[in-house]
PDB file of C-alpha atoms in Angstrom:
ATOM      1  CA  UNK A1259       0.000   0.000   0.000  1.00  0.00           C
ATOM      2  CA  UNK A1260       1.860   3.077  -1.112  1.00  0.00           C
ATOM      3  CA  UNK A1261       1.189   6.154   1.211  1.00  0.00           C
ATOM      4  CA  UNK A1262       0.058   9.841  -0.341  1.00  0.00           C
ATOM      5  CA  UNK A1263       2.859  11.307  -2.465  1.00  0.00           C
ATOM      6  CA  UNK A1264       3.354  15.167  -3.770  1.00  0.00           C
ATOM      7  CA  UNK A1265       5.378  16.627  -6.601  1.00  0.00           C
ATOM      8  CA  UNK A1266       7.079  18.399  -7.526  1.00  0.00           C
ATOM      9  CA  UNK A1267       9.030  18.732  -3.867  1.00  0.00           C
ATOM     10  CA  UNK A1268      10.515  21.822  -4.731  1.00  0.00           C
ATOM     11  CA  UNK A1269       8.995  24.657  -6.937  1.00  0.00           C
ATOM     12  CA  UNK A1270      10.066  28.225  -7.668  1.00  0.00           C
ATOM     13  CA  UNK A1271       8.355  30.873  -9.483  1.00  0.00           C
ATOM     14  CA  UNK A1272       7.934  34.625 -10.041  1.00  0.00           C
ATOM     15  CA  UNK A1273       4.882  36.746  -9.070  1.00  0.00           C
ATOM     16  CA  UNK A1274       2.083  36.615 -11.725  1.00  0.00           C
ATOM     17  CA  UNK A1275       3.245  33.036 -12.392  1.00  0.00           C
ATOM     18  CA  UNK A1276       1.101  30.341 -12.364  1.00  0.00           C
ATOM     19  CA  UNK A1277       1.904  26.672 -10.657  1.00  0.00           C
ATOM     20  CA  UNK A1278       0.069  22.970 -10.481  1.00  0.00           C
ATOM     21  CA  UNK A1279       0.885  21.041  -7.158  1.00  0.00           C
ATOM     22  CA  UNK A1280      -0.123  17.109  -8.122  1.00  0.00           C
ATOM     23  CA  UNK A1281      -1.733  14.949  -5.367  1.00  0.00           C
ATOM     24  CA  UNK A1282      -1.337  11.092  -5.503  1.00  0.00           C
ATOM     25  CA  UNK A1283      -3.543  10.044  -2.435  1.00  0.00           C
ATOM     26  CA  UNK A1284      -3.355   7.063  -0.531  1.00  0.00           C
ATOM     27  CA  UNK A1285      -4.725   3.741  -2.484  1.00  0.00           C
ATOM     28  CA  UNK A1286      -9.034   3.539  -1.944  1.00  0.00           C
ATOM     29  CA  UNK A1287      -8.583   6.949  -0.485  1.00  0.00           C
ATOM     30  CA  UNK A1288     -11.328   9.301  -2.291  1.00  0.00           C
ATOM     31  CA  UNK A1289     -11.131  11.902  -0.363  1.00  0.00           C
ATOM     32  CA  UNK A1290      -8.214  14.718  -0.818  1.00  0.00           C
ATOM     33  CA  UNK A1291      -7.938  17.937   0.877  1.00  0.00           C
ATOM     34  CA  UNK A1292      -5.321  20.758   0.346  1.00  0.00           C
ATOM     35  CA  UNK A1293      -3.743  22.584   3.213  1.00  0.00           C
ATOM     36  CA  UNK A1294      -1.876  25.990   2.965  1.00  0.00           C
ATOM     37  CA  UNK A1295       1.279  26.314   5.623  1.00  0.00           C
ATOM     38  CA  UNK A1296       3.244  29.262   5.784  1.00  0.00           C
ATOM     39  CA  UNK A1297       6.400  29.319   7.395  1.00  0.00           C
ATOM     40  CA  UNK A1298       6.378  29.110  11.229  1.00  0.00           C
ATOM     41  CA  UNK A1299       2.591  28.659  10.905  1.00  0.00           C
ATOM     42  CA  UNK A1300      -0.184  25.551  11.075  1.00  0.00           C
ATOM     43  CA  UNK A1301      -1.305  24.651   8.285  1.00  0.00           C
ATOM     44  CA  UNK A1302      -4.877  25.665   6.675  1.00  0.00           C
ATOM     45  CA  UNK A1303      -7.870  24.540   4.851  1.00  0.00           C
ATOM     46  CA  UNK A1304      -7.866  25.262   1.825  1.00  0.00           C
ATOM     47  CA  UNK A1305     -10.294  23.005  -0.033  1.00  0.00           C
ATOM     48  CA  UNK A1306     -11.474  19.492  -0.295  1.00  0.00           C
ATOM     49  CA  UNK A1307     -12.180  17.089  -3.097  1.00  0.00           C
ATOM     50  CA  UNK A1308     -14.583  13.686  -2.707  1.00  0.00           C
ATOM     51  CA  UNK A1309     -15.562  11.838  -5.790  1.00  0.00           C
ATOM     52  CA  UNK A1310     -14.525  14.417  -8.206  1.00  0.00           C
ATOM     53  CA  UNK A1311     -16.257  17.181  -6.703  1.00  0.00           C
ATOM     54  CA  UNK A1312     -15.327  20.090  -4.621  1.00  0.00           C
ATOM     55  CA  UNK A1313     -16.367  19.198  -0.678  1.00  0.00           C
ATOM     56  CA  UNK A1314     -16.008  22.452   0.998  1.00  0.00           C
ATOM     57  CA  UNK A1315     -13.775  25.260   0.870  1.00  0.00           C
ATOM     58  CA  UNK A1316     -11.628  27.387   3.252  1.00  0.00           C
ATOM     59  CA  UNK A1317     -10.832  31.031   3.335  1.00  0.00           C
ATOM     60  CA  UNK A1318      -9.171  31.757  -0.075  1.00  0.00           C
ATOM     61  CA  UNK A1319      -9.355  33.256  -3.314  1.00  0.00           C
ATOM     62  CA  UNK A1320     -10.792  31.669  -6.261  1.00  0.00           C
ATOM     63  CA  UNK A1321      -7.190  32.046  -7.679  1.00  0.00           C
ATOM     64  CA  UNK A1322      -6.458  28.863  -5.724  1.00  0.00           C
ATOM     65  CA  UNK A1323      -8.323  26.207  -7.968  1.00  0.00           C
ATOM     66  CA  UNK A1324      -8.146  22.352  -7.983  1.00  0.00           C
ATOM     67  CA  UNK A1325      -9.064  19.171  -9.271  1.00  0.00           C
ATOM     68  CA  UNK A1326      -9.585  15.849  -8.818  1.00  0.00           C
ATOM     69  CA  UNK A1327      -9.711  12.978 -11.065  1.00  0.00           C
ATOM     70  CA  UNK A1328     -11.188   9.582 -11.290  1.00  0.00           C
ATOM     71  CA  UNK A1329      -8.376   7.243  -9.753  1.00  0.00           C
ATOM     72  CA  UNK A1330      -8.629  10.052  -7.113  1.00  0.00           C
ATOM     73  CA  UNK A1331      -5.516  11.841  -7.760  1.00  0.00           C
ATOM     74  CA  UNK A1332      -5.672  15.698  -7.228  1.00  0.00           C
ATOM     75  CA  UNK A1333      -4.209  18.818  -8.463  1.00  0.00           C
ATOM     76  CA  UNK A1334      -3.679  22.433  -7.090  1.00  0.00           C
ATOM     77  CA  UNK A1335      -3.674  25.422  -9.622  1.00  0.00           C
ATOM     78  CA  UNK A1336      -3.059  28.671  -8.092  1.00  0.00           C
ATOM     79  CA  UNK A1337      -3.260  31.427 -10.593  1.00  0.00           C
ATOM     80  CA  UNK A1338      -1.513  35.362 -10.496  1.00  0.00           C
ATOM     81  CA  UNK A1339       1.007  34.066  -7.547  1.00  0.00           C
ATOM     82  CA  UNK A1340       1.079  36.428  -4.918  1.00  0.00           C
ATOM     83  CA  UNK A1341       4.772  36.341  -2.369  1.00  0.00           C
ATOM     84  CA  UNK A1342       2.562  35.451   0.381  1.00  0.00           C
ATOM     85  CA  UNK A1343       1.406  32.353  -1.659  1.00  0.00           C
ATOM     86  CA  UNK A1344       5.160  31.131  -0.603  1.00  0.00           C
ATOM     87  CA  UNK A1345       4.185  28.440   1.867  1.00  0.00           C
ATOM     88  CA  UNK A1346       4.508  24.294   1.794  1.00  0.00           C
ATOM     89  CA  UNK A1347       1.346  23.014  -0.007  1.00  0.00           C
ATOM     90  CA  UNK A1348       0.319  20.013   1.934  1.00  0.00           C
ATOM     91  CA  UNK A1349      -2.410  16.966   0.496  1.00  0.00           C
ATOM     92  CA  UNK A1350      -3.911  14.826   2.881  1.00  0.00           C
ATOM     93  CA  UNK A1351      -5.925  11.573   1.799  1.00  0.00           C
ATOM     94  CA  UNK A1352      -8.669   9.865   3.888  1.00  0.00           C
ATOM     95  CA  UNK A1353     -11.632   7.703   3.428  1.00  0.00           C
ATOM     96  CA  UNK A1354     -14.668   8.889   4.878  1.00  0.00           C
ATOM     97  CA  UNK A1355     -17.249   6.300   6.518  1.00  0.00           C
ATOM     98  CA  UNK A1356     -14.755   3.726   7.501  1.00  0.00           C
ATOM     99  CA  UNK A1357     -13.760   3.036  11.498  1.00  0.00           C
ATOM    100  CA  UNK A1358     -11.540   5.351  12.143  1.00  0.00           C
ATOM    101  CA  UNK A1359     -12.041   7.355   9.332  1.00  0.00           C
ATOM    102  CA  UNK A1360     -11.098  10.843  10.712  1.00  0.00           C
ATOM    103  CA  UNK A1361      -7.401  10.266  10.271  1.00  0.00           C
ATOM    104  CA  UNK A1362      -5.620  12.187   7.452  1.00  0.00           C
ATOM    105  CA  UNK A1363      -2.749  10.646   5.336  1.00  0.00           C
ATOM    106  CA  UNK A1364      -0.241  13.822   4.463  1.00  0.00           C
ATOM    107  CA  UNK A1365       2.332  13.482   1.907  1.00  0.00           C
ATOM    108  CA  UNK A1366       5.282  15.271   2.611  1.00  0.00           C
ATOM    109  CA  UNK A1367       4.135  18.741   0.945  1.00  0.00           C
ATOM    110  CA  UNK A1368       5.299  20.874  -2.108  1.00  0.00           C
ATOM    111  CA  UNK A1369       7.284  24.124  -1.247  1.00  0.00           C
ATOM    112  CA  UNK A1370       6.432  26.765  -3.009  1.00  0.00           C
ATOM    113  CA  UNK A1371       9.064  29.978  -3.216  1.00  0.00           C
ATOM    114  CA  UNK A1372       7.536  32.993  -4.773  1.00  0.00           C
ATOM    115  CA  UNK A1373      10.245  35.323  -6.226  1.00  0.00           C
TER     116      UNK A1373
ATOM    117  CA  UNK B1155     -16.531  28.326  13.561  1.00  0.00           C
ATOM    118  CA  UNK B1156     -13.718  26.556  15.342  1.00  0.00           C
ATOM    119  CA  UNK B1157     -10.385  28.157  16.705  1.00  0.00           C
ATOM    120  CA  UNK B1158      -7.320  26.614  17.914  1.00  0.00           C
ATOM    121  CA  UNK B1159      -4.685  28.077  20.399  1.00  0.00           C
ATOM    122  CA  UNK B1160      -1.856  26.620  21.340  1.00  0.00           C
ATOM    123  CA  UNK B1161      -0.234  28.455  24.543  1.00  0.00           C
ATOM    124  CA  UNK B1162       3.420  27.643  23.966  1.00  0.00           C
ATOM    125  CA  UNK B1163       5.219  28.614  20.413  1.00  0.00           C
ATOM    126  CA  UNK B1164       8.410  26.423  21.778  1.00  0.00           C
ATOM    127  CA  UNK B1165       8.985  24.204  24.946  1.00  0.00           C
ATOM    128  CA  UNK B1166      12.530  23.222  26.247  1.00  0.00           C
ATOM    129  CA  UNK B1167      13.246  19.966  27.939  1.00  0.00           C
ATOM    130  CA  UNK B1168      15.937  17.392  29.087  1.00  0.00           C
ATOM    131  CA  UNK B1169      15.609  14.349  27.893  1.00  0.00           C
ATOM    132  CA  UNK B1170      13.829  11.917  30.549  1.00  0.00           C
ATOM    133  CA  UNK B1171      11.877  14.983  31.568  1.00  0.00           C
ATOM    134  CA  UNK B1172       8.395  14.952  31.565  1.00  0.00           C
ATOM    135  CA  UNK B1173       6.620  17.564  29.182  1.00  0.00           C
ATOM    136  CA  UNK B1174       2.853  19.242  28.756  1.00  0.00           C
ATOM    137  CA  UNK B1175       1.788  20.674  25.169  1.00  0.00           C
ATOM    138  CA  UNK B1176      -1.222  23.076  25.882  1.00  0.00           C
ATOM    139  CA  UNK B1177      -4.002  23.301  23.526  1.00  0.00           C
ATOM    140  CA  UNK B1178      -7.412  25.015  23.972  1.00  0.00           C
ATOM    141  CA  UNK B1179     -10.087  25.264  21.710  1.00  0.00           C
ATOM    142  CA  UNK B1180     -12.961  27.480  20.643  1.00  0.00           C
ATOM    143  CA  UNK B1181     -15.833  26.206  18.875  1.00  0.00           C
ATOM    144  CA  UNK B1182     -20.039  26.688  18.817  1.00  0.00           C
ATOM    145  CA  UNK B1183     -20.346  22.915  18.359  1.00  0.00           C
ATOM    146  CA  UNK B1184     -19.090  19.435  19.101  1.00  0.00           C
ATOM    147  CA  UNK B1185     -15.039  18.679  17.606  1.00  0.00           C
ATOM    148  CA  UNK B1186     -12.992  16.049  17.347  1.00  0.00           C
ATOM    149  CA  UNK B1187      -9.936  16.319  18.254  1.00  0.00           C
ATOM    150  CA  UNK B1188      -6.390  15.547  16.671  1.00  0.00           C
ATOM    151  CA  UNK B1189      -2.574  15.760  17.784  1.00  0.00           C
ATOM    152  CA  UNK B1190      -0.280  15.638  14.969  1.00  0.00           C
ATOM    153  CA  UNK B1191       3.576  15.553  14.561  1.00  0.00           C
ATOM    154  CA  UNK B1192       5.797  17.115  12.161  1.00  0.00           C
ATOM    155  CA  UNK B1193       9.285  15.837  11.802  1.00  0.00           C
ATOM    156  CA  UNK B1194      11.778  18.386   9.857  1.00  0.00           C
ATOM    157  CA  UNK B1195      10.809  18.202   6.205  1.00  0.00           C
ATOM    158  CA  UNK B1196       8.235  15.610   6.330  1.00  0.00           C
ATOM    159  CA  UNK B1197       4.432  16.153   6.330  1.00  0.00           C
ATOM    160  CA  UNK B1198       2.034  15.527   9.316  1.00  0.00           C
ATOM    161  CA  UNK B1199       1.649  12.453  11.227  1.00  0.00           C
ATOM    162  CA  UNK B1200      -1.419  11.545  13.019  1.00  0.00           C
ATOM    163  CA  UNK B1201      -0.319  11.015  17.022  1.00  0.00           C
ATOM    164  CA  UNK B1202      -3.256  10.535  18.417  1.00  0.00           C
ATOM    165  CA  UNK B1203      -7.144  11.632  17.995  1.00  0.00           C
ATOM    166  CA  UNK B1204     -10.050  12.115  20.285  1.00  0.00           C
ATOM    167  CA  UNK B1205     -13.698  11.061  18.586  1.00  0.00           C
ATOM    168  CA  UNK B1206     -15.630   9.820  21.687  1.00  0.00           C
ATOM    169  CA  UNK B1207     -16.053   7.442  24.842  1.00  0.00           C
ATOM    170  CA  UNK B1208     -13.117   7.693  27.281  1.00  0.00           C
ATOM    171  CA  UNK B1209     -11.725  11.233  27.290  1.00  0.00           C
ATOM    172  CA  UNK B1210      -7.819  10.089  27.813  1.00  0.00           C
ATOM    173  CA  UNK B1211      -6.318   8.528  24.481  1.00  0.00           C
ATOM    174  CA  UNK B1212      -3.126   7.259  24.502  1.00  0.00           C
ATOM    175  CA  UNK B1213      -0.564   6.963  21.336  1.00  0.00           C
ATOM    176  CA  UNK B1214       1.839   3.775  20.902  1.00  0.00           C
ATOM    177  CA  UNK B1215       5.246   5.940  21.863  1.00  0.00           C
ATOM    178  CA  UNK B1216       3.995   6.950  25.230  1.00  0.00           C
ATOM    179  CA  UNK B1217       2.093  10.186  24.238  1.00  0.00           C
ATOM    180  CA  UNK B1218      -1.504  11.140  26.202  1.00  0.00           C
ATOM    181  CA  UNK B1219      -4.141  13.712  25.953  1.00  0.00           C
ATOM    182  CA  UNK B1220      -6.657  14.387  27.896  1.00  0.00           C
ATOM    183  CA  UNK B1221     -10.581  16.028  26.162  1.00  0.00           C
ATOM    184  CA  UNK B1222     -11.386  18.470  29.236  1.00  0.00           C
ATOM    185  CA  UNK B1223     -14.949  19.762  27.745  1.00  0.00           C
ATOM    186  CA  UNK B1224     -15.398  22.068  30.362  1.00  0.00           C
ATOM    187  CA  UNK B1225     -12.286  23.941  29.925  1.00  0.00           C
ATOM    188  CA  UNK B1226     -12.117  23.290  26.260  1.00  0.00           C
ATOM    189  CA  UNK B1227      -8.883  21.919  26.128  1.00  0.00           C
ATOM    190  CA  UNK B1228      -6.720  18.518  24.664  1.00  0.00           C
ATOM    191  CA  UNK B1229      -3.373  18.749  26.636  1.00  0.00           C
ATOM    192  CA  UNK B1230      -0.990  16.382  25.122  1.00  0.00           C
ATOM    193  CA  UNK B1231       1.607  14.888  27.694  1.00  0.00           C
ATOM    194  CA  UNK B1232       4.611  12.304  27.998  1.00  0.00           C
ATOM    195  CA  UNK B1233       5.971  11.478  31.422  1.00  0.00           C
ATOM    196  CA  UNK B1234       9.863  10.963  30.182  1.00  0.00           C
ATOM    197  CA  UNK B1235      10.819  12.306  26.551  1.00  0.00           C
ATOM    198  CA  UNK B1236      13.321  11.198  24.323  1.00  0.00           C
ATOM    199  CA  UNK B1237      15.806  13.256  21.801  1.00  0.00           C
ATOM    200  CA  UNK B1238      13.627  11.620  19.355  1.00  0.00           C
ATOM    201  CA  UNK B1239      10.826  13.333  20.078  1.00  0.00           C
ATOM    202  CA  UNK B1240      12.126  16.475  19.193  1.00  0.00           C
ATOM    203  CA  UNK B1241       9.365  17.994  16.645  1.00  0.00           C
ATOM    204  CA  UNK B1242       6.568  20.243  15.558  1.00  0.00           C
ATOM    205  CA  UNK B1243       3.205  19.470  17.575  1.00  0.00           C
ATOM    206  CA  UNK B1244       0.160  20.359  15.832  1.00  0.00           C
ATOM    207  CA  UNK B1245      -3.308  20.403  17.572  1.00  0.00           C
ATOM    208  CA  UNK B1246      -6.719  20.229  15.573  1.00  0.00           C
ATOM    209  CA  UNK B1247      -9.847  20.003  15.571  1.00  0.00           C
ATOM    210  CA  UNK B1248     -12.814  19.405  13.245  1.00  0.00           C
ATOM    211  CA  UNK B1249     -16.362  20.163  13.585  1.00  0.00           C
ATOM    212  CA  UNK B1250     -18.897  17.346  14.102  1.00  0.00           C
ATOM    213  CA  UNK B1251     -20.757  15.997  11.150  1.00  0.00           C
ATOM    214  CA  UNK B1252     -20.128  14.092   7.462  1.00  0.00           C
ATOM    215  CA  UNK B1253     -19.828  17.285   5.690  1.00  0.00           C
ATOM    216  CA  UNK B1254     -16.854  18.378   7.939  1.00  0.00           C
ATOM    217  CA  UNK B1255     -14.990  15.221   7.615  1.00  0.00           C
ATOM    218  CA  UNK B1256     -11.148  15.990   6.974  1.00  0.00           C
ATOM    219  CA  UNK B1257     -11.758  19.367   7.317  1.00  0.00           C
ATOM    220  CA  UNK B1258      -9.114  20.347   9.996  1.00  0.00           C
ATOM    221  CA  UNK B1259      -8.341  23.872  11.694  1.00  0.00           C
ATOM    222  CA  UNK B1260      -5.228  23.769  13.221  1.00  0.00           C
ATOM    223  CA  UNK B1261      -3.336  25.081  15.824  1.00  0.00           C
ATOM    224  CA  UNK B1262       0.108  27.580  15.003  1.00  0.00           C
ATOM    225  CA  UNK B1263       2.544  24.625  16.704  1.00  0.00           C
ATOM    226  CA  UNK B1264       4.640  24.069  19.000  1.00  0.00           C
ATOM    227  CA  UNK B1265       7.986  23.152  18.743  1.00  0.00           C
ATOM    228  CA  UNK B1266       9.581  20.441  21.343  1.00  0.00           C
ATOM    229  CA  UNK B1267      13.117  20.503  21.947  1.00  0.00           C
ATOM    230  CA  UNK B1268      14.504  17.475  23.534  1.00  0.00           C
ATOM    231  CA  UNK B1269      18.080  18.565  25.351  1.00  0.00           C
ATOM    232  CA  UNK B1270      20.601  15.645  26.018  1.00  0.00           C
TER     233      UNK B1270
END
């Protein structure tokens, strides 16, 4: 059973830019939500994705966009980077209705450097 | 809506020391309630989680919280640490119902410092 993974690991781009953050979550996990964390900081909710569809959505601009596709992978587009958008993207897989269902799977997170 | 404080941004110890992580919690309806761990460049680990019945939980390395609803609060303690433990402790809760599942709010950290 292979755990969530994230690419790229590393990622740097200039303000205006725009980036994709890929989301492979863990295997029968259909459920994938996207957390924000800026340096120093926890992390935060920034959306979530069951079955394809967008499951609820944090405070943040509809710059930050995402996906989610049929084998339950996921994707991240933010659009117009800002500096503050310079944070470690985290994706967390889970699979809602099973015992013990409320835990989250993180991969190890994309950091993003805006320039 | 739910908030998350956690009282101490860094906590020094000697190893074989016992330790307390505070965490208190704000929130107009029923949470669970998580304890993660963050090792240096690695994501979040789940340590242990509160979701009903007995209101002390206990992780496999010697970790414990306690649920106090009437003070709002999920302390997270370990009666001798090890340099190993040295890490970023994350708090969180999230709101009661299917809707909110995997919907954390988080707490800003705090950072454990084991000392030989």
């Amino acid at each position: 059973e292979t755990g969530v993974t994230q690419s790229p690991t590393h990622l740097i781009k200039t303000r205006g830019q725009q980036v994709t953050l890929r989301c492979s979550s863990q295997s029968g996990h259909n459920t994938v939500s996207w957390y924000q964390q800026a340096l120093g900081q926890g992390p935060q909710f920034i959306f979530q994705y069951y079955r394809e569809e967008e499951n609820g959505r944090g405070n943040f601009p509809p710059r930050f966009s995402g996906l989610q596709f049929p084998n339950y992978s996921s994707e991240l587009n933010v659009n117009a980077l800002e500096l503050d958008d310079s944070a470690l993207y985290l994706c967390a897989s889970s699979l809602p209705g099973t015992s013990g269902s409320h835990e989250q799977f993180f991969g190890p997170g994309t950091r993003l450097t805006v320039l | 809506a739910q908030s998350v404080t956690q009282l101490d941004s860094q906590v020094p110890v000697f190893e074989e020391a016992p330790v307390e992580l505070r965490c208190n919690y704000s929130s107009s309806v029923s949470v669970y309630l998580f304890w993660y761990v963050q090792y240096p460049n690695q994501g979040l680990q789940l340590l242990l989680k509160y979701l009903s019945g007995s209101t002390l939980v206990e992780s496999i390395n010697g970790f414990e919280a306690e649920f106090n609803k009437s003070q709002t609060s999920f302390h997270l303690r370990k009666p001798s640490v090890h340099i190993s433990d040295t890490a970023e402790y994350f708090c969180a809760v999230e709101a009661y119902g299917s809707g909110n599942t995997g919907k954390l709010i988080f707490g800003q950290g705090t950072t454990l410092q084991v000392k030989p």
